[in-house]
Amino acid sequence: MEKKFLKLKPGREKPLLRHHCWIFSGAVAEVVGAPAPGETIDVVDAAGKFLARAAWSPNSQLSGRVWSFNESEAIDEAFFVRRIAAAVGLRSFLGLNTPGSGCRLIHSEGDNLPGLIVDRYGEYLAVQILSAGVERHRDEILAALMSVTNAKGIYERSDVPVRAREGLPERTGLLCGEALPNPIIITENDCRFAVDVRHGQKTGFYFDQRDSRRAVARLASGRRVLNLFSYTGGFGVAAAVAGAEHVVNVDSSAPALALAAHNMEMNKIAAARYENHCADAFEELRRFRDEGRSFDLIVLDPPKFIESQRALTRGCRAYQDIARLGFELLAPGGVLFNFSCSGLMTPELFQKITADAALEANVSGVMLQRLSQSADHPVSLAVPEGFYLKGLVTRIAG
Ligand code: SAH
């Protein structure tokens, strides 16, 4: 049988020589042997020299994602056991594999498993399969996950639009083991959270903000807190548990806010100490401004406003508008935590937008801290695109 392989155009091997794991369609000179979607094939340079072993994605702009740069490494169940064990080992090293907690166990390129996301909720796992290569190996990956983690059950949440670009249908459901409790309760920092893995956003919880929730908790005692884009109340619960005087959560999702209320109760926060508003965050900020309300600490953690290069200008404007409204609602000496999870937003640009927003709001301030995704969302040195979450803590003059 003819060997299947992918040959790159001259000069297009450079990223792979630096162990970047993406092969863009524009770099491909030819594909030999008609590989099936997701099939593992060798990648060679224009002279035919081996570069990497990768998964073939014929329907995507990203034609290949590298599994291994080692010519003698087979992509089989043992390979996935090694990679998954390394990822789990990193979380243990970080002290995040404690009973009753949750964390991101596998962060795609950051764990050298491009296209695979796995979150751990106590003894259960939620997986997202984002690429044709992972889809093709799903049985081996599941078996490897079970053998490394001994999970009680694994649930799939591959209901994400990016799968369409890989020619894959959306998919959800129990993959193996027993059904997950609904909601499932996890502990983070000093808080308890109920998570709906089946219907929640992503796989149910934003573990990437764990460190930032702790940073908010440190400054929250005695403060009036406004938590915009609250989802299930993550920052609001952290602030309340840390002694905030009062917390307002705002989100446009009613089911998310229902869980936020449940989470406040579960953490024994008296009903008088919080409000949950189901509303558009921009409108709610304007309403609060018109009512003359003010807050001591405001968290702005919006969804991704910049999905593509084309959306950059509009997205930046949205980040700036929301930050300006936030600054306008702060009492003198108040603190703004604003975030961007758009990969296309650079830290420099985000800082400039925040500074421009403060100018527009007619306040001056100092940056206290820069925040980013928690360490269970590692970024491969070879694939810096994995760094996506930026946060700035700014205190305005008193
Ligand atoms: N801070 C949260 C995660 C926020 S995710 C945590 O720590 O868990 C972003 C949230 O913004 C989602 O819950 C989504 O429902 C909400 N959202 C999106 N657009 C919105 C809008 N225009 N107004 C209010 N909420 C919005």
PDB file of N, CA and C in Angstrom, residues 147-196:
ATOM      1  N   SER A 147      -8.036   4.636  32.148  1.00  0.00           N
ATOM      2  CA  SER A 147      -6.966   3.910  32.839  1.00  0.00           C
ATOM      3  C   SER A 147      -6.074   4.858  33.650  1.00  0.00           C
ATOM      4  N   VAL A 148      -5.879   6.091  33.176  1.00  0.00           N
ATOM      5  CA  VAL A 148      -5.007   7.009  33.928  1.00  0.00           C
ATOM      6  C   VAL A 148      -5.736   7.610  35.127  1.00  0.00           C
ATOM      7  N   THR A 149      -7.021   7.985  34.939  1.00  0.00           N
ATOM      8  CA  THR A 149      -7.704   8.750  35.999  1.00  0.00           C
ATOM      9  C   THR A 149      -8.637   7.911  36.864  1.00  0.00           C
ATOM     10  N   ASN A 150      -9.034   6.729  36.363  1.00  0.00           N
ATOM     11  CA  ASN A 150      -9.988   5.921  37.120  1.00  0.00           C
ATOM     12  C   ASN A 150     -11.304   6.670  37.356  1.00  0.00           C
ATOM     13  N   ALA A 151     -11.700   7.514  36.408  1.00  0.00           N
ATOM     14  CA  ALA A 151     -12.898   8.336  36.577  1.00  0.00           C
ATOM     15  C   ALA A 151     -14.147   7.468  36.766  1.00  0.00           C
ATOM     16  N   LYS A 152     -15.101   8.014  37.546  1.00  0.00           N
ATOM     17  CA  LYS A 152     -16.368   7.279  37.754  1.00  0.00           C
ATOM     18  C   LYS A 152     -17.248   7.339  36.516  1.00  0.00           C
ATOM     19  N   GLY A 153     -17.122   8.441  35.776  1.00  0.00           N
ATOM     20  CA  GLY A 153     -17.927   8.595  34.568  1.00  0.00           C
ATOM     21  C   GLY A 153     -17.338   9.674  33.688  1.00  0.00           C
ATOM     22  N   ILE A 154     -17.560   9.559  32.388  1.00  0.00           N
ATOM     23  CA  ILE A 154     -17.060  10.574  31.449  1.00  0.00           C
ATOM     24  C   ILE A 154     -18.221  11.043  30.585  1.00  0.00           C
ATOM     25  N   TYR A 155     -18.417  12.363  30.555  1.00  0.00           N
ATOM     26  CA  TYR A 155     -19.519  12.953  29.782  1.00  0.00           C
ATOM     27  C   TYR A 155     -18.936  13.790  28.654  1.00  0.00           C
ATOM     28  N   GLU A 156     -19.536  13.699  27.468  1.00  0.00           N
ATOM     29  CA  GLU A 156     -19.032  14.472  26.331  1.00  0.00           C
ATOM     30  C   GLU A 156     -19.839  15.746  26.135  1.00  0.00           C
ATOM     31  N   ARG A 157     -19.124  16.869  25.957  1.00  0.00           N
ATOM     32  CA  ARG A 157     -19.768  18.153  25.653  1.00  0.00           C
ATOM     33  C   ARG A 157     -19.175  18.733  24.362  1.00  0.00           C
ATOM     34  N   SER A 158     -19.266  17.933  23.307  1.00  0.00           N
ATOM     35  CA  SER A 158     -18.727  18.403  22.020  1.00  0.00           C
ATOM     36  C   SER A 158     -19.799  19.164  21.229  1.00  0.00           C
ATOM     37  N   ASP A 159     -20.572  19.998  21.939  1.00  0.00           N
ATOM     38  CA  ASP A 159     -21.588  20.814  21.266  1.00  0.00           C
ATOM     39  C   ASP A 159     -21.013  22.201  21.049  1.00  0.00           C
ATOM     40  N   VAL A 160     -19.992  22.256  20.202  1.00  0.00           N
ATOM     41  CA  VAL A 160     -19.297  23.520  19.940  1.00  0.00           C
ATOM     42  C   VAL A 160     -19.209  23.765  18.441  1.00  0.00           C
ATOM     43  N   PRO A 161     -19.465  25.018  18.021  1.00  0.00           N
ATOM     44  CA  PRO A 161     -19.501  25.320  16.579  1.00  0.00           C
ATOM     45  C   PRO A 161     -18.190  25.004  15.844  1.00  0.00           C
ATOM     46  N   VAL A 162     -17.029  25.049  16.546  1.00  0.00           N
ATOM     47  CA  VAL A 162     -15.767  24.780  15.833  1.00  0.00           C
ATOM     48  C   VAL A 162     -15.738  23.389  15.214  1.00  0.00           C
ATOM     49  N   ARG A 163     -16.552  22.477  15.710  1.00  0.00           N
ATOM     50  CA  ARG A 163     -16.547  21.125  15.125  1.00  0.00           C
ATOM     51  C   ARG A 163     -16.999  21.144  13.675  1.00  0.00           C
ATOM     52  N   ALA A 164     -17.855  22.100  13.331  1.00  0.00           N
ATOM     53  CA  ALA A 164     -18.336  22.179  11.953  1.00  0.00           C
ATOM     54  C   ALA A 164     -17.159  22.388  11.000  1.00  0.00           C
ATOM     55  N   ARG A 165     -16.171  23.194  11.440  1.00  0.00           N
ATOM     56  CA  ARG A 165     -15.004  23.446  10.592  1.00  0.00           C
ATOM     57  C   ARG A 165     -14.177  22.190  10.371  1.00  0.00           C
ATOM     58  N   GLU A 166     -14.362  21.204  11.220  1.00  0.00           N
ATOM     59  CA  GLU A 166     -13.651  19.929  11.078  1.00  0.00           C
ATOM     60  C   GLU A 166     -14.533  18.887  10.398  1.00  0.00           C
ATOM     61  N   GLY A 167     -15.716  19.334   9.966  1.00  0.00           N
ATOM     62  CA  GLY A 167     -16.642  18.412   9.330  1.00  0.00           C
ATOM     63  C   GLY A 167     -17.278  17.444  10.316  1.00  0.00           C
ATOM     64  N   LEU A 168     -17.354  17.836  11.583  1.00  0.00           N
ATOM     65  CA  LEU A 168     -17.885  16.937  12.612  1.00  0.00           C
ATOM     66  C   LEU A 168     -19.216  17.462  13.146  1.00  0.00           C
ATOM     67  N   PRO A 169     -20.172  16.569  13.393  1.00  0.00           N
ATOM     68  CA  PRO A 169     -21.439  17.019  13.996  1.00  0.00           C
ATOM     69  C   PRO A 169     -21.258  17.289  15.486  1.00  0.00           C
ATOM     70  N   GLU A 170     -22.149  18.099  16.060  1.00  0.00           N
ATOM     71  CA  GLU A 170     -22.081  18.331  17.503  1.00  0.00           C
ATOM     72  C   GLU A 170     -22.561  17.076  18.222  1.00  0.00           C
ATOM     73  N   ARG A 171     -22.037  16.853  19.418  1.00  0.00           N
ATOM     74  CA  ARG A 171     -22.336  15.605  20.103  1.00  0.00           C
ATOM     75  C   ARG A 171     -22.278  15.790  21.608  1.00  0.00           C
ATOM     76  N   THR A 172     -23.236  15.240  22.331  1.00  0.00           N
ATOM     77  CA  THR A 172     -23.167  15.262  23.801  1.00  0.00           C
ATOM     78  C   THR A 172     -23.674  13.925  24.323  1.00  0.00           C
ATOM     79  N   GLY A 173     -23.318  13.593  25.547  1.00  0.00           N
ATOM     80  CA  GLY A 173     -23.854  12.380  26.161  1.00  0.00           C
ATOM     81  C   GLY A 173     -22.824  11.672  27.015  1.00  0.00           C
ATOM     82  N   LEU A 174     -23.321  10.698  27.784  1.00  0.00           N
ATOM     83  CA  LEU A 174     -22.446   9.913  28.649  1.00  0.00           C
ATOM     84  C   LEU A 174     -21.615   8.970  27.785  1.00  0.00           C
ATOM     85  N   LEU A 175     -20.299   8.973  27.973  1.00  0.00           N
ATOM     86  CA  LEU A 175     -19.424   8.126  27.154  1.00  0.00           C
ATOM     87  C   LEU A 175     -19.077   6.825  27.843  1.00  0.00           C
ATOM     88  N   CYS A 176     -18.846   6.890  29.136  1.00  0.00           N
ATOM     89  CA  CYS A 176     -18.620   5.648  29.866  1.00  0.00           C
ATOM     90  C   CYS A 176     -18.762   5.888  31.361  1.00  0.00           C
ATOM     91  N   GLY A 177     -18.888   4.797  32.092  1.00  0.00           N
ATOM     92  CA  GLY A 177     -19.069   4.880  33.536  1.00  0.00           C
ATOM     93  C   GLY A 177     -20.477   5.301  33.887  1.00  0.00           C
ATOM     94  N   GLU A 178     -20.616   5.858  35.085  1.00  0.00           N
ATOM     95  CA  GLU A 178     -21.968   6.207  35.546  1.00  0.00           C
ATOM     96  C   GLU A 178     -22.308   7.670  35.265  1.00  0.00           C
ATOM     97  N   ALA A 179     -23.617   7.948  35.255  1.00  0.00           N
ATOM     98  CA  ALA A 179     -24.086   9.314  34.986  1.00  0.00           C
ATOM     99  C   ALA A 179     -23.582  10.268  36.053  1.00  0.00           C
ATOM    100  N   LEU A 180     -23.288  11.494  35.637  1.00  0.00           N
ATOM    101  CA  LEU A 180     -22.792  12.500  36.580  1.00  0.00           C
ATOM    102  C   LEU A 180     -23.942  13.022  37.426  1.00  0.00           C
ATOM    103  N   PRO A 181     -23.704  13.276  38.722  1.00  0.00           N
ATOM    104  CA  PRO A 181     -24.740  13.926  39.524  1.00  0.00           C
ATOM    105  C   PRO A 181     -25.074  15.272  38.888  1.00  0.00           C
ATOM    106  N   ASN A 182     -26.330  15.682  38.986  1.00  0.00           N
ATOM    107  CA  ASN A 182     -26.700  16.983  38.431  1.00  0.00           C
ATOM    108  C   ASN A 182     -27.504  17.784  39.448  1.00  0.00           C
ATOM    109  N   PRO A 183     -26.982  18.895  39.960  1.00  0.00           N
ATOM    110  CA  PRO A 183     -25.638  19.391  39.668  1.00  0.00           C
ATOM    111  C   PRO A 183     -24.582  18.615  40.432  1.00  0.00           C
ATOM    112  N   ILE A 184     -23.349  18.773  39.991  1.00  0.00           N
ATOM    113  CA  ILE A 184     -22.230  18.186  40.725  1.00  0.00           C
ATOM    114  C   ILE A 184     -21.607  19.313  41.554  1.00  0.00           C
ATOM    115  N   ILE A 185     -21.214  18.995  42.786  1.00  0.00           N
ATOM    116  CA  ILE A 185     -20.693  20.039  43.681  1.00  0.00           C
ATOM    117  C   ILE A 185     -19.166  19.949  43.735  1.00  0.00           C
ATOM    118  N   ILE A 186     -18.507  21.083  43.506  1.00  0.00           N
ATOM    119  CA  ILE A 186     -17.047  21.116  43.627  1.00  0.00           C
ATOM    120  C   ILE A 186     -16.632  22.236  44.581  1.00  0.00           C
ATOM    121  N   THR A 187     -15.444  22.093  45.119  1.00  0.00           N
ATOM    122  CA  THR A 187     -14.883  23.125  46.002  1.00  0.00           C
ATOM    123  C   THR A 187     -13.775  23.846  45.261  1.00  0.00           C
ATOM    124  N   GLU A 188     -13.771  25.198  45.385  1.00  0.00           N
ATOM    125  CA  GLU A 188     -12.679  25.984  44.805  1.00  0.00           C
ATOM    126  C   GLU A 188     -12.311  27.058  45.812  1.00  0.00           C
ATOM    127  N   ASN A 189     -11.009  27.199  46.075  1.00  0.00           N
ATOM    128  CA  ASN A 189     -10.575  28.107  47.126  1.00  0.00           C
ATOM    129  C   ASN A 189     -11.424  27.805  48.373  1.00  0.00           C
ATOM    130  N   ASP A 190     -12.132  28.788  48.944  1.00  0.00           N
ATOM    131  CA  ASP A 190     -12.952  28.491  50.127  1.00  0.00           C
ATOM    132  C   ASP A 190     -14.433  28.372  49.782  1.00  0.00           C
ATOM    133  N   CYS A 191     -14.737  28.195  48.518  1.00  0.00           N
ATOM    134  CA  CYS A 191     -16.145  28.223  48.085  1.00  0.00           C
ATOM    135  C   CYS A 191     -16.582  26.871  47.540  1.00  0.00           C
ATOM    136  N   ARG A 192     -17.919  26.685  47.591  1.00  0.00           N
ATOM    137  CA  ARG A 192     -18.493  25.495  46.957  1.00  0.00           C
ATOM    138  C   ARG A 192     -19.343  25.958  45.775  1.00  0.00           C
ATOM    139  N   PHE A 193     -19.270  25.208  44.691  1.00  0.00           N
ATOM    140  CA  PHE A 193     -20.033  25.562  43.494  1.00  0.00           C
ATOM    141  C   PHE A 193     -20.795  24.349  42.968  1.00  0.00           C
ATOM    142  N   ALA A 194     -22.047  24.593  42.583  1.00  0.00           N
ATOM    143  CA  ALA A 194     -22.836  23.570  41.901  1.00  0.00           C
ATOM    144  C   ALA A 194     -22.658  23.778  40.395  1.00  0.00           C
ATOM    145  N   VAL A 195     -22.377  22.696  39.689  1.00  0.00           N
ATOM    146  CA  VAL A 195     -22.094  22.790  38.261  1.00  0.00           C
ATOM    147  C   VAL A 195     -23.031  21.868  37.483  1.00  0.00           C
ATOM    148  N   ASP A 196     -23.608  22.413  36.426  1.00  0.00           N
ATOM    149  CA  ASP A 196     -24.455  21.612  35.540  1.00  0.00           C
ATOM    150  C   ASP A 196     -23.625  21.241  34.302  1.00  0.00           C
TER     151      ASP A 196
END
